[in-house]
Short mmCIF file of C-alpha atoms in Angstrom, two decimals:
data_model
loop_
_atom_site.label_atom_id
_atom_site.label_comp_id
_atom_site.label_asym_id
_atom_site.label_seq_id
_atom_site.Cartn_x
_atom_site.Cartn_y
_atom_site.Cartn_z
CA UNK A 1 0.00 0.00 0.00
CA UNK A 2 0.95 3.49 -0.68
CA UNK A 3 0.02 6.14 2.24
CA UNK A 4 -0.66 9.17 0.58
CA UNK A 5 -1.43 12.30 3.30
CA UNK A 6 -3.11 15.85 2.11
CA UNK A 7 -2.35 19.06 3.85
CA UNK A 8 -4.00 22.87 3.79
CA UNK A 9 -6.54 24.11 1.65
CA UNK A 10 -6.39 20.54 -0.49
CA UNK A 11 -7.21 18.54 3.09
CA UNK A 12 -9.94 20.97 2.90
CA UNK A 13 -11.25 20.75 -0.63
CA UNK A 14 -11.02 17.33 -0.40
CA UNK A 15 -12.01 16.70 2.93
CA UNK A 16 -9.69 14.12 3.46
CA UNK A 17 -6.41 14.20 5.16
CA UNK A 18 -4.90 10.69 4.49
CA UNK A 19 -5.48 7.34 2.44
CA UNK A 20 -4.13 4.38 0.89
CA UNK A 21 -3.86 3.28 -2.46
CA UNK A 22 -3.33 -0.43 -3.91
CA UNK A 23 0.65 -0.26 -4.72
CA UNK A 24 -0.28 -2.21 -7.50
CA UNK A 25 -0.10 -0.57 -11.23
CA UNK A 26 1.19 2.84 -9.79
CA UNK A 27 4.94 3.21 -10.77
CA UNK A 28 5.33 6.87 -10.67
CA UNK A 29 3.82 9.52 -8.51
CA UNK A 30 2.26 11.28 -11.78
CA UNK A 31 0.36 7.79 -12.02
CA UNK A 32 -0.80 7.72 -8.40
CA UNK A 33 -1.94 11.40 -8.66
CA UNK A 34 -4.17 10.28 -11.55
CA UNK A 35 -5.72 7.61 -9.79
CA UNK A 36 -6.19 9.77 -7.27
CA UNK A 37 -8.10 12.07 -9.73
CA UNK A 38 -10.46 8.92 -10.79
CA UNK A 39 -12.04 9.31 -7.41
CA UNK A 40 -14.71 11.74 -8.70
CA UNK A 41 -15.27 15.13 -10.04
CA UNK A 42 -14.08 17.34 -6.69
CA UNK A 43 -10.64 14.85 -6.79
CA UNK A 44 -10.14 15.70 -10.23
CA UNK A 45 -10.60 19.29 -10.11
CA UNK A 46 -8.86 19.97 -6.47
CA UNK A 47 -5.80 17.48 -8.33
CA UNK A 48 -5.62 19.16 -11.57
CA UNK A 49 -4.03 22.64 -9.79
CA UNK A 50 -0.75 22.54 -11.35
CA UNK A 51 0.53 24.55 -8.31
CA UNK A 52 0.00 21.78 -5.96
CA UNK A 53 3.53 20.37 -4.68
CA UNK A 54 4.29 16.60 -4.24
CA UNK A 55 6.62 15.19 -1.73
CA UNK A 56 7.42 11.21 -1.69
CA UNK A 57 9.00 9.78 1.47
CA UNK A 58 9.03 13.45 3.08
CA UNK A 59 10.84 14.89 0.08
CA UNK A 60 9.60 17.31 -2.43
CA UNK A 61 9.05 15.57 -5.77
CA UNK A 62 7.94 15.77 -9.18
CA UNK A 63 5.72 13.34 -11.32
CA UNK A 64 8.05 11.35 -13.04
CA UNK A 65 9.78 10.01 -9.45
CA UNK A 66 9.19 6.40 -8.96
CA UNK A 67 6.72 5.37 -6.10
CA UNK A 68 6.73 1.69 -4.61
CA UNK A 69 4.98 -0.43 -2.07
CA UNK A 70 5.04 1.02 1.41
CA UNK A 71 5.96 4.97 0.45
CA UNK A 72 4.44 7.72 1.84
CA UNK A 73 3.19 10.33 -0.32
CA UNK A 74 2.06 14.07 -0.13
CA UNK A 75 0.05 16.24 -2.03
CA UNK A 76 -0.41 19.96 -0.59
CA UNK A 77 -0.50 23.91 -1.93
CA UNK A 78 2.56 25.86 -2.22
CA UNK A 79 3.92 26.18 1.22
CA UNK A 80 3.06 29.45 2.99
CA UNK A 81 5.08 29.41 6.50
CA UNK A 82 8.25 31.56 7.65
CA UNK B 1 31.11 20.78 12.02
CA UNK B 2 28.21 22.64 12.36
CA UNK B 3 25.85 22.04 15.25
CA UNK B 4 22.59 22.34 13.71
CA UNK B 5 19.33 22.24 16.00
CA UNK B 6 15.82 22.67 14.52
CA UNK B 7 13.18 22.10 16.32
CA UNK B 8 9.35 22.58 15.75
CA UNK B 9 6.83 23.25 17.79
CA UNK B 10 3.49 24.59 18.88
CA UNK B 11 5.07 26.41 22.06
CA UNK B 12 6.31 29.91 21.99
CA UNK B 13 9.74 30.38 22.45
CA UNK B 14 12.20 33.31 23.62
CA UNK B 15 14.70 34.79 21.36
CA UNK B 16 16.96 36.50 24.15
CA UNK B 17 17.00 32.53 25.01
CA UNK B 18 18.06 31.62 22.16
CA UNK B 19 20.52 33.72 21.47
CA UNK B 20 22.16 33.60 24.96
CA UNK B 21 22.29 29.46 24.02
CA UNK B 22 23.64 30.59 20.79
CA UNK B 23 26.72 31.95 23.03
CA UNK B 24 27.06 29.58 25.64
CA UNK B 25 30.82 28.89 25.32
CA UNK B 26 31.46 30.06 21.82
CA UNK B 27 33.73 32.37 21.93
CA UNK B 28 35.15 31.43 18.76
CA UNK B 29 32.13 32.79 16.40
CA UNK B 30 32.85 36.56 16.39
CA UNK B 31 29.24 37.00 14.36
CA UNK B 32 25.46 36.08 15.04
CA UNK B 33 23.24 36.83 12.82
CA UNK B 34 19.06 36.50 13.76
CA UNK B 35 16.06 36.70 12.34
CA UNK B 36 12.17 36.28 14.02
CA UNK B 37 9.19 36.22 11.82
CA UNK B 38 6.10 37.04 13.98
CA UNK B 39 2.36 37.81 12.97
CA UNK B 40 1.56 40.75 12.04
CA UNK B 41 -1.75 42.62 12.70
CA UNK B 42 -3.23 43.09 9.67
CA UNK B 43 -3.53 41.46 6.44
CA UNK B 44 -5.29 42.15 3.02
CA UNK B 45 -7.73 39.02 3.20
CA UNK B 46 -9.66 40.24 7.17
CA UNK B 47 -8.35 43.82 7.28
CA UNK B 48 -12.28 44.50 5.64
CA UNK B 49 -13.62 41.95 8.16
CA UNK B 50 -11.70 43.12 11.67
CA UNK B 51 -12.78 46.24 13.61
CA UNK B 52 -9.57 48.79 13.49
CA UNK B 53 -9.82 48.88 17.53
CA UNK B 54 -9.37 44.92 17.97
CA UNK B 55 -5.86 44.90 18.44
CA UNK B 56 -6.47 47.31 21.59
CA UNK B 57 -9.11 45.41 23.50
CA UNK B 58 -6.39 43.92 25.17
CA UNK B 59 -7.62 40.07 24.64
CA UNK B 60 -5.43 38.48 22.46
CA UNK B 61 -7.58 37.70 19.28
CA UNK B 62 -6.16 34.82 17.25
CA UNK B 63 -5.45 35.71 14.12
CA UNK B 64 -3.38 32.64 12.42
CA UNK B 65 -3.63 28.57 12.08
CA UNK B 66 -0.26 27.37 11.12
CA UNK B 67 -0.58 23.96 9.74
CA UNK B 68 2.33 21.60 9.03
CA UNK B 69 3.62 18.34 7.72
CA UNK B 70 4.75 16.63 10.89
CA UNK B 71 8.32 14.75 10.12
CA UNK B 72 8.82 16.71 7.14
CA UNK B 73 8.86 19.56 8.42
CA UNK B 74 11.59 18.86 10.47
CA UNK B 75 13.82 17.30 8.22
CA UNK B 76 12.88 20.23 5.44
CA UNK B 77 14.42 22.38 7.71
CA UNK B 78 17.04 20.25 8.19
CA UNK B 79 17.94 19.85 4.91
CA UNK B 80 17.86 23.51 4.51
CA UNK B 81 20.54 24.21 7.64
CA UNK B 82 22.73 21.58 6.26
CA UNK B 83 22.73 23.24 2.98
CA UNK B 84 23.75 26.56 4.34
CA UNK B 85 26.52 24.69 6.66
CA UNK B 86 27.98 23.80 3.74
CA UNK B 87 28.23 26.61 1.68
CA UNK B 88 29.88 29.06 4.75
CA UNK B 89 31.61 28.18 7.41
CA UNK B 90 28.80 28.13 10.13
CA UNK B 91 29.33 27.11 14.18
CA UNK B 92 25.78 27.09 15.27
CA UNK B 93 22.47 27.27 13.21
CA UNK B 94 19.47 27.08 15.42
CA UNK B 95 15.96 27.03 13.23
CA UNK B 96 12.57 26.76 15.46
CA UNK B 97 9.29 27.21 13.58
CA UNK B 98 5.82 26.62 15.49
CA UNK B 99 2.68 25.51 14.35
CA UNK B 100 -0.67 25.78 15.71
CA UNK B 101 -2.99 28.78 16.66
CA UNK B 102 -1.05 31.88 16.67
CA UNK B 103 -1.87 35.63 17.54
CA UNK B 104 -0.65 38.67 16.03
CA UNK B 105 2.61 39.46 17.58
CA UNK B 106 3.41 36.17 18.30
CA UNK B 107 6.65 34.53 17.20
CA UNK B 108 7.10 31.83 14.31
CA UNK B 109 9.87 31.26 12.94
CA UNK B 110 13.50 31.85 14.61
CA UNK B 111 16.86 31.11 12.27
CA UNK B 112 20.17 32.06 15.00
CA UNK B 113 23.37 31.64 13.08
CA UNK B 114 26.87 32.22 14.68
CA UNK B 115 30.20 32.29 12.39
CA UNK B 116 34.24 34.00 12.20
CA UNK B 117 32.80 35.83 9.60
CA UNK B 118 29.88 37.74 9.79
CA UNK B 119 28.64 37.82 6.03
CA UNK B 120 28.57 33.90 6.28
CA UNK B 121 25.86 34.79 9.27
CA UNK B 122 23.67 37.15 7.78
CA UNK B 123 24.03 35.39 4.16
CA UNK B 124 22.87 32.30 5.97
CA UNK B 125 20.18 33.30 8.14
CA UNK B 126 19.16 34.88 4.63
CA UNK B 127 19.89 31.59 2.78
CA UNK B 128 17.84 29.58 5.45
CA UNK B 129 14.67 31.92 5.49
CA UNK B 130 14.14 31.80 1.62
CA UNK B 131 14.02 28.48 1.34
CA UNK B 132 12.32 28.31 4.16
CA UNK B 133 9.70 30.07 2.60
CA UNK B 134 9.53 27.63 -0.48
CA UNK B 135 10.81 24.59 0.49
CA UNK B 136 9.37 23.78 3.91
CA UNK B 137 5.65 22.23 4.39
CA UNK B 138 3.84 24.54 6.49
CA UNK B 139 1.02 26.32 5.46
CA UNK B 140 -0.35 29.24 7.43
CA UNK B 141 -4.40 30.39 7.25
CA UNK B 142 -5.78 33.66 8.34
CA UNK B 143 -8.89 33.94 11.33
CA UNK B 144 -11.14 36.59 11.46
CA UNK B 145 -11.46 37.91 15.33
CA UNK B 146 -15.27 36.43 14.84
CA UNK B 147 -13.45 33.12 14.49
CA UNK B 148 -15.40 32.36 10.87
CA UNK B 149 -13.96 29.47 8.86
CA UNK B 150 -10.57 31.37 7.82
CA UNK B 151 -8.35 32.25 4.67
CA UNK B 152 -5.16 30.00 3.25
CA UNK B 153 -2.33 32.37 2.65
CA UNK B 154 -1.63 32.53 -0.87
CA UNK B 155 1.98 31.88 -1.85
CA UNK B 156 3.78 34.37 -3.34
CA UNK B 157 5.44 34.29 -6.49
CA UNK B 158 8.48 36.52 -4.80
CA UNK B 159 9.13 33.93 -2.20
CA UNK B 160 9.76 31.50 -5.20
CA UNK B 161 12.05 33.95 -7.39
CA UNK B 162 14.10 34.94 -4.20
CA UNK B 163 15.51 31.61 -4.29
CA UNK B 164 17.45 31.69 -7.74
CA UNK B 165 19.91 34.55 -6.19
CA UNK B 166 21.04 31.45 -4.15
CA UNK C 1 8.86 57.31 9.47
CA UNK C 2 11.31 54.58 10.58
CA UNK C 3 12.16 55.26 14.53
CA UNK C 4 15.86 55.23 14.54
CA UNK C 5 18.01 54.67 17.89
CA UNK C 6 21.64 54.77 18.04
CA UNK C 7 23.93 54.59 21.13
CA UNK C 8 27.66 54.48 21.77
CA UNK C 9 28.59 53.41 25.00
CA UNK C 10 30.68 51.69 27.89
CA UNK C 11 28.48 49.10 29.33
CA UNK C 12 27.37 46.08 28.47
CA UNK C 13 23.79 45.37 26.72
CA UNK C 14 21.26 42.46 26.45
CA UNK C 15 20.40 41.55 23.26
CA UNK C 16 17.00 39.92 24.34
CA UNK C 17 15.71 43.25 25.92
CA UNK C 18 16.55 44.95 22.63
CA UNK C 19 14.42 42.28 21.04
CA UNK C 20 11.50 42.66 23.08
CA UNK C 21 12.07 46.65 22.66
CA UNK C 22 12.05 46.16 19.08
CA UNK C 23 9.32 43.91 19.19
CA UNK C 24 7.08 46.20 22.01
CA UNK C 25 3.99 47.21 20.44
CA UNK C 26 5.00 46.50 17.01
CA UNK C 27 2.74 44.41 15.47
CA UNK C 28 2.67 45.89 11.85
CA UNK C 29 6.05 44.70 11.46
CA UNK C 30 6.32 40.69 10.53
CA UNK C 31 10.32 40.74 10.12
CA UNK C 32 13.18 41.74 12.47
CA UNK C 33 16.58 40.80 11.43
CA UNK C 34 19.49 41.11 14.35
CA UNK C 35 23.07 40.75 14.11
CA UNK C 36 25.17 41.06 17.11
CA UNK C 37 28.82 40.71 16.89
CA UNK C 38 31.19 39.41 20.25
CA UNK C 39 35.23 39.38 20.83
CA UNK C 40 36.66 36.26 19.91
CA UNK C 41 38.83 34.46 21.98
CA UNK C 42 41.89 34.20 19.75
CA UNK C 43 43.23 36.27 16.86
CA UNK C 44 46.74 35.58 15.01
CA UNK C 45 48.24 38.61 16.71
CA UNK C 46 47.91 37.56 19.80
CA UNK C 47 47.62 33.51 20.10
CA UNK C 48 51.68 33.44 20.14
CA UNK C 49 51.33 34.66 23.22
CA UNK C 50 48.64 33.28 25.05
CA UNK C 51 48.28 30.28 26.96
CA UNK C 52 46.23 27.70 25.29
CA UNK C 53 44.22 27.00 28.37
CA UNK C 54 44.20 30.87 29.47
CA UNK C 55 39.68 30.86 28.11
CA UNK C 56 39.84 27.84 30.97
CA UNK C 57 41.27 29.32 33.44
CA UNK C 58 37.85 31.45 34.73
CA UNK C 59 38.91 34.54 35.25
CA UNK C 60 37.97 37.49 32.46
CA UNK C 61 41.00 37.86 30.47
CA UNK C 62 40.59 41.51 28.73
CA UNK C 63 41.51 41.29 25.64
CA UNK C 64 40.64 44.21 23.66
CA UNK C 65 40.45 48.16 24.27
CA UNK C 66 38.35 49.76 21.96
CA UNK C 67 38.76 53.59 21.04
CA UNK C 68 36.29 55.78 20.05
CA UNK C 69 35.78 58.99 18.10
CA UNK C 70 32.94 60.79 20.36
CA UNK C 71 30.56 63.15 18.68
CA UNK C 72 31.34 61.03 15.55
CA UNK C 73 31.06 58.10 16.35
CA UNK C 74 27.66 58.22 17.04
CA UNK C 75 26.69 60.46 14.14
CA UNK C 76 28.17 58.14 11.90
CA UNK C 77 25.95 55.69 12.94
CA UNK C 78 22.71 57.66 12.33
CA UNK C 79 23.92 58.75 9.55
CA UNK C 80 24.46 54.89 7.60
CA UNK C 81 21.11 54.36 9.52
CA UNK C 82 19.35 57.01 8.06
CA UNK C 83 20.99 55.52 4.50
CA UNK C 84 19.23 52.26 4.97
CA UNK C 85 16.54 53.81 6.09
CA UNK C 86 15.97 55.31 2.52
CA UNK C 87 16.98 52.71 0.71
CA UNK C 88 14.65 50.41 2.24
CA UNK C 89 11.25 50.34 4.31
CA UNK C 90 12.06 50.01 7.80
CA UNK C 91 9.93 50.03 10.96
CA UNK C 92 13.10 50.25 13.56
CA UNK C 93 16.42 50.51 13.51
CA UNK C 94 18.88 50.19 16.62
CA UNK C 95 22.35 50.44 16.73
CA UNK C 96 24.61 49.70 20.13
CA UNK C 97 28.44 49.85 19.63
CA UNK C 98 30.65 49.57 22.85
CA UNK C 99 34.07 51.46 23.78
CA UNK C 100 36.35 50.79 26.47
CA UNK C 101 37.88 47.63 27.59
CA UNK C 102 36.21 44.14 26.48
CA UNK C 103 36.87 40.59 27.08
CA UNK C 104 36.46 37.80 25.16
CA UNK C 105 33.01 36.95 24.33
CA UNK C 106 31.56 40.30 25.28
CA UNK C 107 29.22 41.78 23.00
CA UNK C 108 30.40 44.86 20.69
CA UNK C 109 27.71 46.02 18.42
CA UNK C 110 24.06 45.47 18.02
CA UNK C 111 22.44 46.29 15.06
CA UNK C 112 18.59 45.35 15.12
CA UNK C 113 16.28 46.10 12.64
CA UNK C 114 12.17 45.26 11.97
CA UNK C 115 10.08 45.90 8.91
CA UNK C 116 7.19 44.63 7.27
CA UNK C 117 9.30 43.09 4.37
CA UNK C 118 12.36 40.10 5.62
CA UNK C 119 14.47 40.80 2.99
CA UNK C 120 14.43 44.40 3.84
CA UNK C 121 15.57 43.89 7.51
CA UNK C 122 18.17 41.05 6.44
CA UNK C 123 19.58 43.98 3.47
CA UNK C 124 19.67 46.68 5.95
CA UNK C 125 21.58 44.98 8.46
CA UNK C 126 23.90 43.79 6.70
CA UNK C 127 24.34 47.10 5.03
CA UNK C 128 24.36 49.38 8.10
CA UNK C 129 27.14 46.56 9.62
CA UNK C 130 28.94 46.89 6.06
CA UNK C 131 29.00 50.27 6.51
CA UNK C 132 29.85 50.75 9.99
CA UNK C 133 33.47 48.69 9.63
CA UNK C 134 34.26 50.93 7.15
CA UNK C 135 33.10 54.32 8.02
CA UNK C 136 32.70 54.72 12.00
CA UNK C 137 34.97 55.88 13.52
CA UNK C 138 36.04 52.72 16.18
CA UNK C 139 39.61 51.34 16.28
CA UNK C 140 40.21 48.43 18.10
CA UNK C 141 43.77 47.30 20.34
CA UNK C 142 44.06 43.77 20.79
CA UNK C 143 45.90 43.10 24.55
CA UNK C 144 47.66 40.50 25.86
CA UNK C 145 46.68 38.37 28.40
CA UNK C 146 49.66 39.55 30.22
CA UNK C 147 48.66 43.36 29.63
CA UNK C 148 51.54 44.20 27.43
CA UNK C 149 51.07 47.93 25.47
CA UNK C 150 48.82 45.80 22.79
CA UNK C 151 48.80 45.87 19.04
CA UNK C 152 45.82 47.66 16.69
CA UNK C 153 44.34 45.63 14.57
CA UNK C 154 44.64 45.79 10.75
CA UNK C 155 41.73 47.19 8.54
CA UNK C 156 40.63 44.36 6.35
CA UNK C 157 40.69 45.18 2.60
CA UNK C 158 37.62 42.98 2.59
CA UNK C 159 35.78 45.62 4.85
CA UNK C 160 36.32 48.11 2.24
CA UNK C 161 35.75 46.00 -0.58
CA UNK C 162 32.22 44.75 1.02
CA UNK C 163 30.93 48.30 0.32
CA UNK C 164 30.83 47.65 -3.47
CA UNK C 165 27.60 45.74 -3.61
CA UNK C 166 25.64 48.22 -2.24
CA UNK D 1 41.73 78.70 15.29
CA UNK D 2 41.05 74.79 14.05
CA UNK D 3 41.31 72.11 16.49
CA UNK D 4 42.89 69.06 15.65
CA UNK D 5 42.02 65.73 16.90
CA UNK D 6 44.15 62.46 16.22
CA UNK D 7 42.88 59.03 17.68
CA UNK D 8 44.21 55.23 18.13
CA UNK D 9 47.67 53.95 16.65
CA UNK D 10 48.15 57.90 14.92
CA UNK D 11 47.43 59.23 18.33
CA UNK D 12 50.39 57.03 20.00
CA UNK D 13 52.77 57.65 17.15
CA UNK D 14 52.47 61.18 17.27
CA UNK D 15 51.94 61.00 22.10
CA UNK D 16 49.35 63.60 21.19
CA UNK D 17 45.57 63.27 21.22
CA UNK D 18 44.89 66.69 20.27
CA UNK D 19 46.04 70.78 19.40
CA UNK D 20 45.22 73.53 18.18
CA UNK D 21 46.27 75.09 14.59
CA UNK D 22 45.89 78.63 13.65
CA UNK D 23 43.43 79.03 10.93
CA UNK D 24 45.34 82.15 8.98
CA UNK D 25 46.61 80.41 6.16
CA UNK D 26 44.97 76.99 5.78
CA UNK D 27 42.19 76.67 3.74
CA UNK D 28 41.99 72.98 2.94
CA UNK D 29 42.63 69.74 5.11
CA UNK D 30 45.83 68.71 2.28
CA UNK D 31 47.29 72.41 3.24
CA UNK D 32 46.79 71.74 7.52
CA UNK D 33 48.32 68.37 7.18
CA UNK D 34 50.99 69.96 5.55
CA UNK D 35 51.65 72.52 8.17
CA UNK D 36 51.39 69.75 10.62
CA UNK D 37 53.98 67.86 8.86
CA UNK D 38 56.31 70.38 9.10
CA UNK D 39 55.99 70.07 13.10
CA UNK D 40 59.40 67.32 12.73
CA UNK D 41 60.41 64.13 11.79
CA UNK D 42 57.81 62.13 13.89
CA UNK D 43 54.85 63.87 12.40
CA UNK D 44 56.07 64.18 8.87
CA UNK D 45 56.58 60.73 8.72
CA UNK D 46 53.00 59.35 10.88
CA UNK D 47 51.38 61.93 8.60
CA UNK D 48 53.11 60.34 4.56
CA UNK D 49 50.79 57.21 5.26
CA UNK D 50 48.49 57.29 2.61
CA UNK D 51 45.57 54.85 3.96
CA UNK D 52 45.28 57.89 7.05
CA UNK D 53 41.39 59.13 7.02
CA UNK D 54 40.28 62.45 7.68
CA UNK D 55 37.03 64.34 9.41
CA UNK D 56 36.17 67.79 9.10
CA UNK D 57 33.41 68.43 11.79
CA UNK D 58 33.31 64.78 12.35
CA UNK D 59 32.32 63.97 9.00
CA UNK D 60 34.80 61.49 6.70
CA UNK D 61 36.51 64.24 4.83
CA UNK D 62 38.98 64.39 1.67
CA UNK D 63 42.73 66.28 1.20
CA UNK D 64 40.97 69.19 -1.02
CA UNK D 65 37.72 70.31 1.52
CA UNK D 66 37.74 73.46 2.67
CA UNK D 67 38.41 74.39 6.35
CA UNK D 68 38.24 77.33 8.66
CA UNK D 69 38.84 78.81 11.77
CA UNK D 70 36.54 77.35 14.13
CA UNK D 71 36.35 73.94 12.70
CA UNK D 72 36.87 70.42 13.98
CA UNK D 73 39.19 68.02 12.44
CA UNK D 74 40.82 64.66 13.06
CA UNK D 75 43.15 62.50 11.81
CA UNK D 76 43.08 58.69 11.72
CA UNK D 77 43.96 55.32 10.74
CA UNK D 78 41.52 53.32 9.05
CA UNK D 79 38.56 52.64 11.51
CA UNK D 80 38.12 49.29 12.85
CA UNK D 81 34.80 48.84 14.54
CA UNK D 82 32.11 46.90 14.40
#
């Protein structure tokens, strides 16, 4: 399984703050983020923002990295703090 | 070489503290450079909704959610510091950034730097804060004194573009 | 507009309470940069002569004498305050620079600055602490451990040099 | 009459901290370090070193700025605050 957490205003649209996807099929976090987006219309609008920022295993990512079995992954808006 | 020491938190903390820790015994770093980001007052997105007497009823009205990515945070920050330790020669770098509910005046970020030299310190502490700014997972959201449901901070596009100086 | 506060003196100072003063109803601005710079315990014109375990040994070794210009000195200081004060928009500036005997690890200068914008308080002091190696009039005599007449230190070309980026 | 300040190693070089120069016949800084050259061997040597600064009325001054009677200057070596 793939743990896959959502912070800020995408938590919010999304009401959601974590899940897990099957590991199977996904190979790339581009791949997982379009799964994601299958889940209906408000996941494939809030995931379609191509400001949101990605971050596999804690690090910031893009969607070509490769995502296996067991990862944790993060979607969440531009970070705001300092 | 460095001794790096980020920590994040919902607490407050106290520069004078800090900076007296960033001392103890180092007599050896001639420079300390400091900088403390705290909430401000106002903002575009509630000035229209806030009275302009709130700030002096004397309660402290909360005016900020800081939200963060617990674990990456930390090692964001990290990541950062060890950056900067390697490209001056740092003694101490000391980053603390809270989360939680926060009201205006309040601290929320704190980057301490000591060095020999003191453009490495200021360069650093300036290093650290921009990507900071762009690189770390927290998220802060703006509450109206009535305590409605809030506004995310936008990004700015000039916290991204201060980066390529570096 | 920006509140500007300089002072050239004997005694010691705490850099927390001139964080908290800087800080003291100022909620409009989010940034306050600090740099704060300390005598070091060694220096090559003196280290041939001092005891490797003399910072050990407890007592306050004095180590430098530090001359001033007064009258000058201190308009000097508002003077590259004032500078940065135009050149960028500052809430509070305040400078501290000590005279008179110091030991190692006491503090020297204090420059503290807050403003709305962080990179504005990071520029402006490092600017005003560019400025002020170059241009105020301090000299500083580096004494032995053992109290011999002392040595002057050396103005850095790289003091002067810093000036050209701004 | 112009009063003439001198401060850390210039100071010790010259065992003189300050004096007084009559102001009949100097009309720049160049022309009273000049005169004060001419006050022996000690001074007209402390007084060739090029990197020396100078303030008129405690402002960072140059060899060709005017000065008059009643005036404040000083004489040093490169400042080393900070």
């Amino acid at each position: 399984m793939i743990k896959v957490l959502f912070f800020a205003g995408l938590r919010e649209q999304l009401d959601c703050d974590s899940l897990e996807v099957e590991a199977g099929g996904v190979s790339t976090l581009g791949e997982l983020r379009e799964v994601l987006s299958s889940k209906g219309d408000t996941w494939r609008v809030a995931l379609a923002n191509e400001r949101l920022q990605m971050a596999c295993n804690q690090e910031l990512s893009h969607g070509d990295a490769a995502v296996r079995d067991g990862d944790e992954v993060a979607f969440f808006p531009p970070v705001t703090g300092g | 070489m460095t001794d790096i020491s980020i920590v994040v938190q919902a607490e407050g903390f106290d520069p004078g503290a800090e900076y007296n820790a960033l001392r103890r015994e180092n007599t050896s770093d001639g420079a300390t450079a400091i900088f403390v980001g705290n909430v401000r007052d106002f903002s575009p997105a509630i000035s229209a909704t806030t009275a302009p007497d709130s700030s002096s009823s004397g309660s402290a009205v909360a005016v900020m959610e800081l939200e963060h990515y617990p674990g990456m945070a930390e090692s964001a920050l990290d990541a950062i510091a060890r950056e900067a330790a390697e490209r001056w020669p740092l003694g101490r770098v000391r980053v603390i950034h809270r989360y939680g509910r926060l009201a205006a005046g309040d601290e929320i970020v704190f980057v301490g730097i000591t060095s020999a030299h003191r453009q490495a310190a200021l360069d650093a502490c300036a290093f650290i804060m921009d990507f900071l700014k762009s690189r770390a997972p927290f998220w802060k959201k703006e509450l109206t004194a009535g305590g409605s449901a809030g506004q995310w901070v936008e990004a700015k596009k000039s916290d991204e573009s201060a980066l390529q100086k570096w």
